[in-house]
Structures are given as C-alpha cells and as structure tokens.
Amino acid sequence: MSSSNRSRVTIDVDGTRYVDDVEPRTLLVHHLREHLGKIGTVVGCDTSNCGACTVLMGSPDQPQQSVKSCSVLAVQADGASVTTVEGLAGPNGELHAVQQAFHELHALQCGFCTPGMIMSAVDLLRDNPDPTEEEVREGLSGNLCRCTGYQNIVRAVRSAAAALRAQAEVLAEVTA
Amino acid sequence: MTVTENPTPMGFGRMHRKEDARFVRGKGNYVDDIQLPGMLHGSFLRSPYAHAKIVSIDTSAAEALPGVKAVITGKTLETLNLAWMPTLSYDTQAVLATDKVRFQNQEVAFVVAENHYIARDALELIEVDYEPLPVVADAKQALAPGAPVIRDDKEGKTDNHIFDWSAGDAEKTDRVFAESEVVVAEEVLYPRVHPSPLETCGAVADFDKVTGKLTIYSTTQAPHAHRTVYALVAGLPEHKIRVISPDIGGGFGGKVGIYPGYVLAIVGSIVTGKPVKWMEDRNEHLTATAFARDYHMRGEIAATKDGKIKALRVKVLADHGAFNGTAQPTKFPAGFFHIFTGSYDLEAASCDVTGVYTNKAPGGVAYACSFRITEAVYLVERMIDVLAFELKMDPAELRMKNLIKPEQFPYTTPTGWEYDSGDYPKALKLAMDMVEYDKLRAEQAEKLQRGEYMGIGISFFTEGVGAGPRKHMDILGLGMADGAELRVHPTGKAVLRLSVQTQGQGHETTFAQIVAEELGISPDDIEVVHGDTDQTPFGLGTYGSRSTPVSGAATAIVARKVRDRARIVASAMLEVSPDDLEWEKGKFFVKGDPDQAKTIQEIAMAAHSSLELPEGVEGHLDATTVYNPPNLTYPFGAYICVVDVDPATGQVKVRRFIAVDDCGVRINPMIVEGQVHGGLADGIGMALMQLMAFDEDGNHLGASLMDYLLPTSLECPSWELGETVTPSPHHPIGAKGVGESATVGSPAAVVNAVLDALKPFGVRHADMPLTPSNVWRAVQGRPIRTDLAIS
C-alpha cells in the first residue's frame, strides 16, 4: 500500500524538471502541493466541480491546456509540462496580464479560487483572444468563486484580453 | 490596461488591495499550505446513520496498518474528559460519538497517519457495530408525542425541545391585529443551506512537550475567542496557547465555531508528540460544519385596506440539528431575528421562536446572516408582497407608503431596536429610477399579452451589524468589544494590530486607509497584523459584519490617541503650547504660521529621540484602545430583481439586478462593491438552487457540489449598483458595516420577482429554492415541501 508500489514520473513544472517516485493513486494536485511544494494550486472540492486546482498541462506533441489537477493522476502527467499560477509571472517578477488585471479590477477577495481562475482565464484567452462577456462567462463556468459574484473577474479577463492583444500588435510591428 | 491609475489615497477612497500581490502569484498561506517537520495527518471516520446506538468499535486492523500512528475514539477522549465540548450556545456537542450517533457523517473515530492517503486507508479498516434508532428528520415532528429523544445524554431530557424565546409586545400586537381591516397569514420556510466557502475547514496543531506550548493554525474567524475556549475546554493555560489564523479562503460564518477536527488535531498532537494536520474534504464540510437558516416561519401581517401596515406577528420553529451550536450573543438564542419589522413604521410586533433538536448537523447562524437577520428580512419582505398580492397593490407603492421616514431617526422599533440613521425613500427611489420601474411594469404587461412571464421583485432591508454593546452582547461571557494597537516606528512607518480576522474582505488595505485618513501616513507605509493571538489585542473576530463598526472604530480612535501624543511631541519640537498647534492631515503647524510645521514622520523620529518631552509624556509614538460600541450600525438597501420565467419548464433567468446600498461613509468603494457583488451571488444561489435536503432516514441529500449547487458565472447577471450615503451618527468615522447586506437583502428580491412573474397563475407564495421543478409545481398549483426530499 505504501512504498512498494511506486512509479517514476518526470514532469516539468513551471520550467523546472522534477523526477519523483509516486504511488499510482497520487493525484496530480497532491503531487504538486505535497511533493513539489507548489502550494499555490489549491483544492476546493472532491467532485471536480470547483476548478480551484486548475493548471495548464501539455506534452511535447500537445499544447498546454487547462486541467483540473484533482482529476489527473500524477502518473498520467509523466512526461508532461505543467504551468501553475506560480510559473506565470515573468523572470523579473512582472505579472502576467491576467494577474495584473485581476489586481487592478478587484477580481479577487479571499484569493482561494484565484490561482485556478487565472489559469482558466489564460487558457481561455489563448483559444479566444477577444471573447465577449458571454464567452468569458461560459469559459470560466468550470471555476467556482464564492466571494466576487464573478463580475469583476469577467471585467478583468476582458481587460487582460485587450492588453494581450495590444502586446501582440506591438510584437508584430517590431518583428515586421 | 484599460483601468485607471493605481491610486494610494491618503485615506478613504478606491485603492487597489495590498493583499492581491501574494494571492495572484499563488503565494498566499492557507492552513493546508502549512508543512511542519514531522507533521502527521488526521482524518475522521464518520457515521453512516443519522441516529444509531454505537455497540462497539474495533480499531485493531486500522492500528496495525503501517504508517498509522494513532486511532482515537470517543473512549480515548472520555479519559481526557474531552468526549464532549461546550458550544457557543451553552449546549454540549460530541467531539467523538460515545453513546450514539445523532446525525449522518458525525465524527466517530480519528486516525492519525504519516500521510492523508494512509489515514483514509485506515478508516476503511475500522469496524463499527451500530444499532439503528428511529430518526427525527422533520423539525415539525420533533415535538410530536413519542418522537425519539435525540439528546438522552442530557440528564432528565425527555423531548427535543431546546428553547422558547419571545420579543415584542404580544398583547398590544394581538390588539392591533384584532382591530385591523386586513389580516394575511403565510407559511414561509427559509430552507437549510450552507455557506460553503471554497476553502474547507482545517487545522495544524503543534504541541511542544518541552515548553508546554500549543500552537494551532486554523481556519478561524475568531482566533482570540478560540484561544479562550481551548483554555477552558482543554485545561491548558491561556498564555501557552497561540492561535494563528493565516490566510483564510473565505469564511462566510462557517469558520466561527470550534469543530471536532480542531480538537482532534490538538489531541492527536499531544498523543503523538508531532504536529498534526486535519483538513476536511467538501463532503465533510457540507454535512458536518455549520449550516445556515432552517427557519420555519408563520408570518401574519395586519393592515388597512388602503395599505397602511399596522402590525406583524411571527411564530418560528427553528431546526438546530442534534447539538445547539448556534453562534450568537448569549442573550439572543434566535439572534437578532426580532429586527423582523424591517424598514417599516409599525404600531406593534411580536415573535415567538421555538428551537428543536433534529438528527442533523449543528449550526444555524452562518452564511452572512448577521445573526438571523437574513431570516427576518426574508420574512418581512415576503409578507409585504403577500399583502400587496391580496390588496392588489403595487409592491413598490406599498413599501414607499410604509417606510420609516428620515426625520424619524433615531427610530425605536416595536421590538426595541434603535436604528441609528436612514433615508429609505431616497434609496428606494434611486433603485426604481435605475431600473426604470414604470417602464418595466409596462413591458411586463405587454409581455403577458404575448404569453411571456417576466417578474419584478423588490426587497428593501434594514440590517443591524456591529455586535455589540458589551452590556447586552457577549459570546460565552466574552463581551463583544475589540482592541486595537498602533505603533508608529521612528521612520514614520506604522504597524496596526487588530483583533478581527479577514477572510477576503480586504482588512489589510482598508484598515490601513483608516489610519491614513487619521494620521496622514500612506496606507502603503502601514502594516496590518491580524490573526495571531500572541501578536494582536483581544477581540471577538470577524462575523456579523462587525469589523468596520467595532474594529474600524477602534482603529480610528487608536490613531487619534497617537495623534494626541504627536501633538505634544510636536509642541516640544516647535517650542509652543500644544493648544497653539493645528492639525492638517499629515502634519502639525503653528496657528497663523504654517511654515512652522512638523510632519508626522518628523514627529515619529523625534518621539524616539533625545528630545526633552513634557512631564508625564513617555515618548515613542504608539497607543492601544478597546472599543465598546454604544449601538449597532444599521445599513440599509433597496434591491430590485428582474427575471424571466418559463412556466412550461420552470426555468428562471435573472435578467437584471439593481442594488442600492447605504453603509454610511465608504472607506473603500471598490471593496464595498466587491462585497455586494459576492452577496448578490449568494442571493441567487439561495433563492434558485441551494438546498440541504434530507430523506426520512436522515440521509443528507445534497452533500457534494454535484447536488448542492453554487452559482457559476453563467447564472449571475452583471450587477448594477447604486449608493446613497447616510452616515452612522455614533460611529467615529460614520461608517456602517456592509459585508452581509447583499446576502441578507437579495434572496427576497429574487423570490419576489419569480412570484411576481407567477402572479397570473394565482401563486401567492412558494418556498426557496425556486428550482425549475419547484417553479413548475407552483405553476401547476401543487404544494412544495422543500425542507424534506419526501414532498
């Protein structure tokens, strides 16, 4: 039940490679939190509803997309690359546009849904760089928040979308 | 970015939160983030039965499992005299069941193991032999002759009665009713719901055998009160207990009381000599921590034919579950329910509340209820609409006609509350203007012609928050006053220490703004410390929207004390009399000579220097205070909800929600708005989807987020907010509490809107939650029993 039955997993998390032996039943969220010290990703339920544990996960042949890490086994993430909220800020600590917008538009209170909400929003904006309000609400419907009533979250995601589009335009001009 | 500059106002105003920097980076520090050397993990075995005798418990297989360090049962706790603990209502609650279990998922045994996976494995190996007993699942059956006695642990207890409590003048009320032209009665249920913060409850207990000191990190809204209770229960000396409430992932009243898990983490740490973490899962949280509401109310309203309301009378049957663990001031077993006359000028009112035991989890006061004001406001706002239905009057007109007028404040209600201030007609008019009320009514009529059903619902509420005056209000004998300490360092930076405990309400930002307003020190230069009982002054914590009324007042006063000291120091620096100085935010200057000035920062340095100070002045720049509020604060609001209802499916779509709130002076409008948004989402949840139902065997239906539905971004509309400002005259900065207003005020607006849409079907009342099936039943004229699944 304990140490005898373990599998080796190699997972890149926020740009660092981690090699560990885990029990096959270990959930990815617990592996991240308890073995790798990535406690920024949290657990809010036990039925995969709340999305507080959302991270981005991809593989060499598949781009990263949002997953509820409470519903993924660590062994399933073997060979994957994972981005958590802790890996989102730039090398000098500058906030990602979504993080910045959450702060400026007061899109968080207790902060518990925030890591998962931000990761879902990042994923949403990669798929849809200019979402309508309805599209944002639909895109975040897998993430529960008990504090904000969602409105400032929706505003923040749309504001971040505008900022990211502006950044992309600048980048396109520079490289053109 | 589309947003404006990032202002740091030197006082009140919109300011971005200081807390955000860590939370948006995943650098918060919640209880489950805490890892201590050698830390073990605990988990509960819980009862599958709602009511059953425990014949035997066999823990041998669990104890033999590698990695298991201890298995604790009620028998173990009995030897420590800890099998039962006192509740916040002077009742007792089983920590681990000894004689029998009294609700499903009650705590039966506790396993401590190397990690939580092993702990869960071990739970499967514990054998419990139960003998099932008849169940009381329905509060209405609790007092029936022959009902099974749930609390046979209490000596001489032969029924399930907990208390009777009354308020108001019953005789006068009966007289007014007898003389009134119109009397309408209605059965109104406020069903059992749950606050369900996204972070569940948990603790890490660390008992140091060498020093005898217990440190417990826990999800508590009231760390100082917890420390005192631990001292009283466990017999540990209070100075050897340190309660640390780190970042809390939402509380909403669910983290006020002490749960068996906290006690077992402590016992586990004492038994094993290692730190022990207990973190419950969502199913445990929903089924075993404090529920909210569960008030079965029979309201009666008396009026004249033209709509002048004369009196209100209410009988309440309160379902408290198996242990009376309700958290409220000692003298108020039904909380502040007797504020149920609401915002209206009545001649008389009275209420009778009876509390009963049932085979369910304890609780009652939680989920932003301000001590049962949710129930009170829902009752009166529903009864007003019931009366409007019978009189065929517009509900807005009926309210406008009966609102207490601005010149009547301070206003004493028929049940004895003294409302501090209010301009109700102005707030209602603003909400009606915002929603374009007359236009909406015309649209509604037009739609009805086409067979479309829309509804407009109004709720006008008066809250009572800021418990409270020590003379009347205490919790387990602890008076509800709160301390504050302010220390200005030599370089002019400051530390403010508070007894209240934020769970997301932004105290680290707004309390710094109060000091900034009073002293002219930038909020960025003020650190707010809270949640550590070794580091902060005593006080009762954050719930009942009491932080701003009580601790906010303490903060303004302690800052003014520091300013008084600063005046003396400045007078020594400038060699003038203190009376010759004038204060301008951030500095003292000599009257008539503004160039002769000393900033608060210069004064702080001088206060720590060799400067000679007048006799009796000790130097340094700090102060402490305890604030004992003279009264509650009474914020109010006018809410209007617009819904579309499909009678064929029962589907309700909330199209618009207008919320006008008046909480007096707004310290940080951005944060107030966020509080309101969150509370409005609660209102949608309670009105339309949330329910903790039970079957006749006491099985908890709705014990996970698969069935206990929390609103997502899709069910919430874009909230439309308005404000008026009527300061509290007795509060040092004129601010009232507001955090719970929207949760208190909004459910009635949603329900009134749905029932307004169903008026053409002759539906006068239907109980929450107005799920599609319940709305459909109402349309069909079928009865609804939402408190039990066996309708």
PDB file of C-alpha atoms in Angstrom, chain A residues 1-2 6 23 25-28 30-31 33-35 39-50 52 85-89 93-95 97-115 118 133-134 136-152 154-156 158-160 162-164 167, chain B residues 1-4 6 16-21 23-35 41 65-66 115-118 121 194-200 247-250 252 277 281-284 367 503-506 653 670-675 677-679 681-682 690 703-706 708 710-720:
ATOM      1  CA  MET A   1       0.000   0.000   0.000  1.00  0.00           C
ATOM      2  CA  SER A   2       2.824   2.401   0.711  1.00  0.00           C
ATOM      3  CA  ARG A   6       5.689   3.314  -6.881  1.00  0.00           C
ATOM      4  CA  GLU A  23       2.153   5.939  -5.827  1.00  0.00           C
ATOM      5  CA  ARG A  25      -3.053   6.669  -6.986  1.00  0.00           C
ATOM      6  CA  THR A  26      -1.447  10.014  -6.148  1.00  0.00           C
ATOM      7  CA  LEU A  27      -3.469  12.871  -7.598  1.00  0.00           C
ATOM      8  CA  LEU A  28      -1.530  15.449  -9.574  1.00  0.00           C
ATOM      9  CA  HIS A  30      -1.304  16.437  -4.240  1.00  0.00           C
ATOM     10  CA  HIS A  31       1.927  15.685  -6.062  1.00  0.00           C
ATOM     11  CA  ARG A  33       1.417  20.570  -3.433  1.00  0.00           C
ATOM     12  CA  GLU A  34       2.920  17.961  -1.160  1.00  0.00           C
ATOM     13  CA  HIS A  35       5.939  16.644  -3.043  1.00  0.00           C
ATOM     14  CA  ILE A  39       1.200  25.128  -2.847  1.00  0.00           C
ATOM     15  CA  GLY A  40      -0.163  27.962  -4.983  1.00  0.00           C
ATOM     16  CA  THR A  41      -2.569  25.448  -6.525  1.00  0.00           C
ATOM     17  CA  VAL A  42      -5.342  24.581  -4.067  1.00  0.00           C
ATOM     18  CA  VAL A  43      -8.160  22.106  -3.522  1.00  0.00           C
ATOM     19  CA  GLY A  44     -11.768  23.297  -3.114  1.00  0.00           C
ATOM     20  CA  CYS A  45     -13.893  20.180  -3.620  1.00  0.00           C
ATOM     21  CA  ASP A  46     -13.880  16.433  -4.076  1.00  0.00           C
ATOM     22  CA  THR A  47     -16.162  16.072  -7.092  1.00  0.00           C
ATOM     23  CA  SER A  48     -14.236  18.002  -9.792  1.00  0.00           C
ATOM     24  CA  ASN A  49     -16.683  20.903  -9.767  1.00  0.00           C
ATOM     25  CA  CYS A  50     -14.852  23.920  -8.391  1.00  0.00           C
ATOM     26  CA  ALA A  52      -9.600  25.765  -7.787  1.00  0.00           C
ATOM     27  CA  VAL A  85      -0.017  30.082 -11.146  1.00  0.00           C
ATOM     28  CA  GLU A  86       3.470  30.243  -9.633  1.00  0.00           C
ATOM     29  CA  GLY A  87       5.039  29.946 -13.072  1.00  0.00           C
ATOM     30  CA  LEU A  88       3.021  32.675 -14.722  1.00  0.00           C
ATOM     31  CA  ALA A  89       4.892  35.837 -13.777  1.00  0.00           C
ATOM     32  CA  GLY A  93       8.511  39.027 -11.249  1.00  0.00           C
ATOM     33  CA  GLU A  94       6.423  41.105 -13.648  1.00  0.00           C
ATOM     34  CA  LEU A  95       2.844  39.930 -13.549  1.00  0.00           C
ATOM     35  CA  ALA A  97      -1.582  40.452 -17.969  1.00  0.00           C
ATOM     36  CA  VAL A  98      -4.289  38.291 -16.378  1.00  0.00           C
ATOM     37  CA  GLN A  99      -2.696  38.560 -12.911  1.00  0.00           C
ATOM     38  CA  GLN A 100      -2.297  42.317 -13.333  1.00  0.00           C
ATOM     39  CA  ALA A 101      -5.907  42.753 -14.419  1.00  0.00           C
ATOM     40  CA  PHE A 102      -7.201  40.669 -11.516  1.00  0.00           C
ATOM     41  CA  HIS A 103      -5.402  43.062  -9.164  1.00  0.00           C
ATOM     42  CA  GLU A 104      -6.465  46.258 -10.888  1.00  0.00           C
ATOM     43  CA  LEU A 105     -10.110  45.323 -11.310  1.00  0.00           C
ATOM     44  CA  HIS A 106     -10.523  43.762  -7.859  1.00  0.00           C
ATOM     45  CA  ALA A 107     -11.273  40.315  -9.247  1.00  0.00           C
ATOM     46  CA  LEU A 108     -10.274  38.504  -6.057  1.00  0.00           C
ATOM     47  CA  GLN A 109     -11.087  38.659  -2.383  1.00  0.00           C
ATOM     48  CA  CYS A 110     -10.082  35.641  -0.308  1.00  0.00           C
ATOM     49  CA  GLY A 111      -7.814  34.572  -3.162  1.00  0.00           C
ATOM     50  CA  PHE A 112      -8.643  30.879  -2.929  1.00  0.00           C
ATOM     51  CA  CYS A 113     -10.237  30.458  -6.363  1.00  0.00           C
ATOM     52  CA  THR A 114      -7.783  32.929  -7.867  1.00  0.00           C
ATOM     53  CA  PRO A 115      -4.969  30.570  -8.954  1.00  0.00           C
ATOM     54  CA  ILE A 118      -6.327  32.845 -13.519  1.00  0.00           C
ATOM     55  CA  GLU A 133     -18.749  38.843 -21.941  1.00  0.00           C
ATOM     56  CA  GLU A 134     -20.888  35.756 -22.560  1.00  0.00           C
ATOM     57  CA  VAL A 136     -15.882  34.712 -20.778  1.00  0.00           C
ATOM     58  CA  ARG A 137     -18.706  33.582 -18.504  1.00  0.00           C
ATOM     59  CA  GLU A 138     -19.045  30.354 -20.462  1.00  0.00           C
ATOM     60  CA  GLY A 139     -15.282  29.845 -20.487  1.00  0.00           C
ATOM     61  CA  LEU A 140     -14.990  30.233 -16.729  1.00  0.00           C
ATOM     62  CA  SER A 141     -18.076  28.245 -15.796  1.00  0.00           C
ATOM     63  CA  GLY A 142     -15.872  25.392 -14.557  1.00  0.00           C
ATOM     64  CA  ASN A 143     -14.419  27.651 -11.876  1.00  0.00           C
ATOM     65  CA  LEU A 144     -16.434  28.498  -8.774  1.00  0.00           C
ATOM     66  CA  CYS A 145     -15.886  31.673  -6.790  1.00  0.00           C
ATOM     67  CA  ARG A 146     -17.671  32.389  -3.515  1.00  0.00           C
ATOM     68  CA  CYS A 147     -16.521  35.988  -2.954  1.00  0.00           C
ATOM     69  CA  THR A 148     -16.692  38.118  -6.084  1.00  0.00           C
ATOM     70  CA  GLY A 149     -20.028  37.369  -7.741  1.00  0.00           C
ATOM     71  CA  TYR A 150     -17.874  36.955 -10.892  1.00  0.00           C
ATOM     72  CA  GLN A 151     -18.468  40.402 -12.363  1.00  0.00           C
ATOM     73  CA  ASN A 152     -15.020  41.824 -11.665  1.00  0.00           C
ATOM     74  CA  VAL A 154     -15.266  38.893 -16.172  1.00  0.00           C
ATOM     75  CA  ARG A 155     -14.140  42.515 -16.450  1.00  0.00           C
ATOM     76  CA  ALA A 156     -10.565  41.567 -15.582  1.00  0.00           C
ATOM     77  CA  ARG A 158     -11.692  41.091 -20.917  1.00  0.00           C
ATOM     78  CA  SER A 159      -9.295  43.829 -19.829  1.00  0.00           C
ATOM     79  CA  ALA A 160      -6.397  41.349 -19.897  1.00  0.00           C
ATOM     80  CA  ALA A 162      -7.258  43.791 -24.597  1.00  0.00           C
ATOM     81  CA  ALA A 163      -3.819  44.167 -23.011  1.00  0.00           C
ATOM     82  CA  LEU A 164      -2.593  40.903 -24.533  1.00  0.00           C
ATOM     83  CA  GLN A 167       1.092  43.429 -26.677  1.00  0.00           C
TER      84      GLN A 167
ATOM     85  CA  MET B   1      -4.676  48.058 -19.490  1.00  0.00           C
ATOM     86  CA  THR B   2      -7.998  49.844 -19.608  1.00  0.00           C
ATOM     87  CA  VAL B   3      -8.045  50.732 -15.964  1.00  0.00           C
ATOM     88  CA  THR B   4      -7.130  53.981 -14.337  1.00  0.00           C
ATOM     89  CA  ASN B   6      -3.241  52.945  -9.272  1.00  0.00           C
ATOM     90  CA  HIS B  16      -6.144  48.559  -5.010  1.00  0.00           C
ATOM     91  CA  ARG B  17      -5.618  45.842  -2.483  1.00  0.00           C
ATOM     92  CA  LYS B  18      -2.344  45.171  -0.726  1.00  0.00           C
ATOM     93  CA  GLU B  19      -3.367  41.524  -0.299  1.00  0.00           C
ATOM     94  CA  ASP B  20      -3.509  40.827  -4.041  1.00  0.00           C
ATOM     95  CA  ALA B  21       0.240  40.698  -4.650  1.00  0.00           C
ATOM     96  CA  PHE B  23      -2.722  35.821  -3.957  1.00  0.00           C
ATOM     97  CA  VAL B  24      -2.371  36.374  -7.725  1.00  0.00           C
ATOM     98  CA  ARG B  25       1.044  34.689  -7.554  1.00  0.00           C
ATOM     99  CA  GLY B  26      -0.113  31.648  -5.564  1.00  0.00           C
ATOM    100  CA  LYS B  27       1.847  32.934  -2.567  1.00  0.00           C
ATOM    101  CA  GLY B  28      -0.969  33.069  -0.052  1.00  0.00           C
ATOM    102  CA  ASN B  29      -0.539  30.987   3.069  1.00  0.00           C
ATOM    103  CA  TYR B  30      -3.657  28.955   3.834  1.00  0.00           C
ATOM    104  CA  VAL B  31      -3.861  26.277   6.512  1.00  0.00           C
ATOM    105  CA  ASP B  32      -3.347  23.366   4.118  1.00  0.00           C
ATOM    106  CA  ASP B  33      -0.195  25.080   2.792  1.00  0.00           C
ATOM    107  CA  ILE B  34       1.449  24.706   6.197  1.00  0.00           C
ATOM    108  CA  GLN B  35       4.079  21.978   6.433  1.00  0.00           C
ATOM    109  CA  HIS B  41      -2.249  13.809   9.046  1.00  0.00           C
ATOM    110  CA  LEU B  65      -1.699  -0.656   9.220  1.00  0.00           C
ATOM    111  CA  PRO B  66       1.878   0.540   8.546  1.00  0.00           C
ATOM    112  CA  ASN B 115       0.014  10.999   5.201  1.00  0.00           C
ATOM    113  CA  HIS B 116      -3.631  11.522   4.357  1.00  0.00           C
ATOM    114  CA  TYR B 117      -3.746   8.663   1.874  1.00  0.00           C
ATOM    115  CA  ILE B 118      -2.776   6.186   4.594  1.00  0.00           C
ATOM    116  CA  ASP B 121      -6.983   3.684   4.062  1.00  0.00           C
ATOM    117  CA  HIS B 194     -24.676  26.049   3.768  1.00  0.00           C
ATOM    118  CA  PRO B 195     -22.112  28.875   3.495  1.00  0.00           C
ATOM    119  CA  SER B 196     -19.650  26.587   1.742  1.00  0.00           C
ATOM    120  CA  PRO B 197     -16.530  28.745   1.442  1.00  0.00           C
ATOM    121  CA  LEU B 198     -14.227  27.452  -1.276  1.00  0.00           C
ATOM    122  CA  GLU B 199     -11.633  26.521   1.339  1.00  0.00           C
ATOM    123  CA  THR B 200     -12.999  23.950   3.789  1.00  0.00           C
ATOM    124  CA  ASP B 247      -4.936  33.452   5.074  1.00  0.00           C
ATOM    125  CA  ILE B 248      -8.495  32.125   5.044  1.00  0.00           C
ATOM    126  CA  GLY B 249     -10.128  31.042   1.785  1.00  0.00           C
ATOM    127  CA  GLY B 250     -13.486  32.552   2.637  1.00  0.00           C
ATOM    128  CA  PHE B 252     -18.967  33.358   5.450  1.00  0.00           C
ATOM    129  CA  LYS B 277      -2.862  18.415  10.265  1.00  0.00           C
ATOM    130  CA  ASP B 281     -12.998  17.487   2.247  1.00  0.00           C
ATOM    131  CA  ARG B 282     -16.048  19.151   0.690  1.00  0.00           C
ATOM    132  CA  ASN B 283     -18.459  16.347   1.568  1.00  0.00           C
ATOM    133  CA  GLU B 284     -17.430  16.537   5.228  1.00  0.00           C
ATOM    134  CA  TYR B 367     -23.666  32.427   5.663  1.00  0.00           C
ATOM    135  CA  GLN B 503     -11.360  36.096   5.186  1.00  0.00           C
ATOM    136  CA  GLY B 504     -11.127  38.122   1.995  1.00  0.00           C
ATOM    137  CA  GLN B 505     -12.869  41.345   2.980  1.00  0.00           C
ATOM    138  CA  GLY B 506      -9.714  43.413   2.457  1.00  0.00           C
ATOM    139  CA  LYS B 653     -33.396  33.605 -15.824  1.00  0.00           C
ATOM    140  CA  MET B 670     -14.113  49.366  -4.712  1.00  0.00           C
ATOM    141  CA  ILE B 671     -14.086  46.881  -1.856  1.00  0.00           C
ATOM    142  CA  VAL B 672     -17.679  47.674  -0.840  1.00  0.00           C
ATOM    143  CA  GLU B 673     -18.805  46.933  -4.390  1.00  0.00           C
ATOM    144  CA  GLY B 674     -16.948  43.626  -4.399  1.00  0.00           C
ATOM    145  CA  GLN B 675     -18.613  42.678  -1.117  1.00  0.00           C
ATOM    146  CA  HIS B 677     -21.336  41.503  -5.806  1.00  0.00           C
ATOM    147  CA  GLY B 678     -20.449  38.439  -3.757  1.00  0.00           C
ATOM    148  CA  GLY B 679     -23.514  38.705  -1.551  1.00  0.00           C
ATOM    149  CA  ALA B 681     -24.454  35.850  -5.967  1.00  0.00           C
ATOM    150  CA  ASP B 682     -25.312  34.244  -2.612  1.00  0.00           C
ATOM    151  CA  GLN B 690     -29.257  25.771  -2.921  1.00  0.00           C
ATOM    152  CA  ALA B 703     -23.792  16.556   0.339  1.00  0.00           C
ATOM    153  CA  SER B 704     -21.470  17.492  -2.503  1.00  0.00           C
ATOM    154  CA  LEU B 705     -21.141  20.124  -5.188  1.00  0.00           C
ATOM    155  CA  MET B 706     -22.837  17.686  -7.573  1.00  0.00           C
ATOM    156  CA  TYR B 708     -25.505  21.411  -3.569  1.00  0.00           C
ATOM    157  CA  LEU B 710     -23.280  27.102  -6.153  1.00  0.00           C
ATOM    158  CA  PRO B 711     -23.899  29.772  -8.775  1.00  0.00           C
ATOM    159  CA  THR B 712     -21.338  29.964 -11.572  1.00  0.00           C
ATOM    160  CA  SER B 713     -20.523  32.930 -13.773  1.00  0.00           C
ATOM    161  CA  LEU B 714     -23.363  31.851 -16.049  1.00  0.00           C
ATOM    162  CA  GLU B 715     -26.201  32.204 -13.519  1.00  0.00           C
ATOM    163  CA  CYS B 716     -25.046  35.634 -12.314  1.00  0.00           C
ATOM    164  CA  PRO B 717     -26.022  38.716 -14.279  1.00  0.00           C
ATOM    165  CA  SER B 718     -23.945  41.875 -14.461  1.00  0.00           C
ATOM    166  CA  TRP B 719     -24.854  43.543 -11.204  1.00  0.00           C
ATOM    167  CA  GLU B 720     -25.965  47.179 -11.319  1.00  0.00           C
TER     168      GLU B 720
END
